[in-house]
Amino acid sequence: MTERKRFTRKYVQIAAAAVLTAGLLYGGARGVGPLPPLGPGFNPGTGVWHMAVDSKTPTTQTLHIAGLIKPVTIVFEANGIAHIKAQDNHDMFLAMGYLQARNRLDQMDLERRQGEGLLSQVVGPKALPSDQFELQLGLLRTAQTEWRQMGPNDPARKALTAFSAGVNDGIAYDEKTGSLPALFKLLGYKPAPWTPVDSLVIQGDMTQTLDFSTEPLDYALLVKSLGYKQTMNFFPVLPKDVQHPYDVGPYQNAGIAPITGAQTVSNAELTSLMNLQQRIRSLPASAIHTGSNSNNWAVDGTKTASGKPLMAGDPHLNQTLPSIWYEVSAQDPNYHFSGVSIPGVPIILIGHNQHISWSETNVQNQATLFYQEKTSKAHPGEYFWKGAWRKMQAVHYTIPVKGAAPSSLTVQLTVHGPIMTQTGQTMSVDWMGALPSRDMDALLGVLKASNFTQFKAALKIWHAPSQNFVYADNQGNIGMISAGYYPIVAKGDPWLPLPGTGQSDVIGTIPYKDIPQAYDPKSHIVFSANQREVGPSYPYYIGTSMDFFDNGYRADEIYQTLSRGKNLTVKDMEDLQNNTTDYLATQIVPKLLQALNGAQLTPQEQAAKNALASWNDNMGVNSTASSVWWMFWSQYLHDTFQPWWTAAKVPVQQDPNLAVGPGQSSLDEDLQAWTLHDPTNSVFTPPGSATRTASTVMQQAFGEAVTQLTKKLGGNVAAWQWGKLHAREFQAVSQISSLGYGPRPSGGDEWTVDAADSNRGFLSTAGPSWRFVMNWGTGKGVGVYPGGQSENPLSPWYENFVSTWWNGQYLPMLTTSEAKQAPGHTVWTLQ
């Protein structure tokens, strides 16, 4: 299906445009209802027809660009990867802006609009809830503050200023040549000039996706239904299973008192929680952090064939067309780097320079706190804090709405942050991502670093999102540091909404010397996969098993592979990144087979058991046992926990995050630990049920799983391939399904190193968004992302990397001089 779809898509789009033109020109010229006037979009010289002309790959040419000090060259490989060579910093960052604007302007404009609350201006009232939420949360306010705080000689200020000028040069070129991307033509508007604040907002967009969560709201709903004791039994602070942190200690005693706080939830608070959760469910998926899949690691020369370090990283994010990444290398007398950038941001986030390499995974520490503000009708517009009534700060916005009147919004701020709801209980949010920080300066420092001391010093000013930065260098060293802001609360349970009257405020962050970190460890490896980075004796609170650490199965597989590894090569790193072994299955399937021994099984159940008995725990696309395992584990979770949920009336309909199922990390960890070490735990016997053990529940769940698979896939067990249930899809940013990729049957699951994050379902839309391996034996890197460098669906660079990524292959990260020697390259000379 996908091969034919890819072959015909571009031509179908052109044909469809021809058919629709006649019918749309009349209504389109005037606009119909909420639709913008589309007539200009069909202008044969400058409208969407021009996409076909503009879709060709660049030719070698000289372009005259305003603002350059000296000439710049941009070399394009035949596959679209770009290499910038400039003679000073200003020109390099200006060329970066120009390059991104010429290839990803649609994407950049949508990203800034989402963060700045301006989507409604171009798509109408349906985007108003998103705009209102973003203006409340405050990405724009934070970005404006960060810009104001930058001094005139701040390196980040200079980079952002030059980059913005380059983006505006790109916009000017598109407007002059009539080649603005399709979004602007079809929606009937022109892009506003780019500003440094726009880039800071886009950086904030990424921070929000990785860092803003609602777990305190979820915990409160659980406490209201299950009670505090049972909630903390099911969703404890520390995981019940055995995990592998990368920072094993010893840790310095912090002298912090144990956390204690309120253990009940009032009806007013419940009303407030429900209201806020209802609002959040209407937002784009990227507005809330819900996933936990990324990997990175490094091994030193004692474990490699070359005697030099190998480093690997693959951040798992939403997989879209175009991709969130843009690959580029750039050099001038002060910088020399190669990696991936986010369109709209002037620097790479992951990659290498001439001396060091780095990649990132999400720390997953708690970075979002909710506060119950004390208000009174007798004190309108005020809140009670530290013994006195205080005036709320009010910020007023007018949101332009296409096809409707402008919408007014007033955001009220307390010392903790913006008020998010006043229904039932006044609730504010204190999100660490809203703290103005110098993250851009931190990354500029990383780009120049040549050793771990400089690398670590650069990241000291990094705030959010907290990231596990893996490190390797050409001198043979490896390391990792989990840079970020870790809030320390004076009193109370941070995983629940806190009182806003002052006693539970944030009083600081974990000292930099005490955050998780490792340098040239005795194990000769460092690794992270969103697992808890530290062991149970770590003295600081950083989050719970639900908020938002991974269950550790990917980390377990990585640890097991690397700790046993010898004479490792780049191919071994690539194989590990593409590994689809389910570590949890290696632990649980033997227990399941043991429980089924002696049981009376139907022919289909016996065949399913036989498949498991001969399985290698690999979630391959053609594996029958993979389907049996996943259905069994899903049903095992359901049969163990759902009776408790039903008895307590856990409000799953109001908060789907509370549903029982795979990917509910705390419950996965609980059930794993009890199955392996406590099979008679009382949890297996819910209220009003006969006594049960892990074995009896497993037998029941296995039979139900076989029944479900029979209904879904028929009675032939051999035909139950995993790919008939599980698929990946790369959705189009434009939300036009024909411009995406897939769905295509796929291997992997949420816990394999090659993660396929399906949000507790069978269709994965998130996973490895960029795979990168650095070999310091040669000083060369390889990488690939599922997409292409262009956002134009008619361009040969739109999805040309997808097949390479899908097949587990990689592309060499060439230098500029190597790119100039490669066949099919072209060169832009900017003057």
mmCIF file of C-alpha atoms in Angstrom, residues 604 631 635 703-717 720 724-725:
data_model
loop_
_atom_site.group_PDB
_atom_site.id
_atom_site.type_symbol
_atom_site.label_atom_id
_atom_site.label_comp_id
_atom_site.label_asym_id
_atom_site.label_seq_id
_atom_site.Cartn_x
_atom_site.Cartn_y
_atom_site.Cartn_z
ATOM 1 C CA GLN A 604 -5.406 -22.699 19.801
ATOM 2 C CA MET A 631 -2.261 -9.309 24.130
ATOM 3 C CA GLN A 635 -5.036 -8.566 29.573
ATOM 4 C CA GLY A 703 -7.065 -17.605 27.709
ATOM 5 C CA GLU A 704 -8.693 -14.197 27.197
ATOM 6 C CA ALA A 705 -5.781 -13.049 25.013
ATOM 7 C CA VAL A 706 -6.127 -16.091 22.757
ATOM 8 C CA THR A 707 -9.870 -15.463 22.479
ATOM 9 C CA GLN A 708 -9.289 -11.833 21.506
ATOM 10 C CA LEU A 709 -6.688 -12.743 18.897
ATOM 11 C CA THR A 710 -9.026 -15.352 17.427
ATOM 12 C CA LYS A 711 -11.731 -12.711 17.015
ATOM 13 C CA LYS A 712 -9.310 -10.225 15.486
ATOM 14 C CA LEU A 713 -7.173 -12.435 13.262
ATOM 15 C CA GLY A 714 -9.015 -15.752 12.856
ATOM 16 C CA GLY A 715 -8.451 -19.250 14.176
ATOM 17 C CA ASN A 716 -5.079 -19.964 12.525
ATOM 18 C CA VAL A 717 -2.494 -19.113 15.193
ATOM 19 C CA TRP A 720 -1.254 -13.949 14.036
ATOM 20 C CA LYS A 724 -1.255 -7.375 11.381
ATOM 21 C CA LEU A 725 -1.873 -5.584 14.665
#
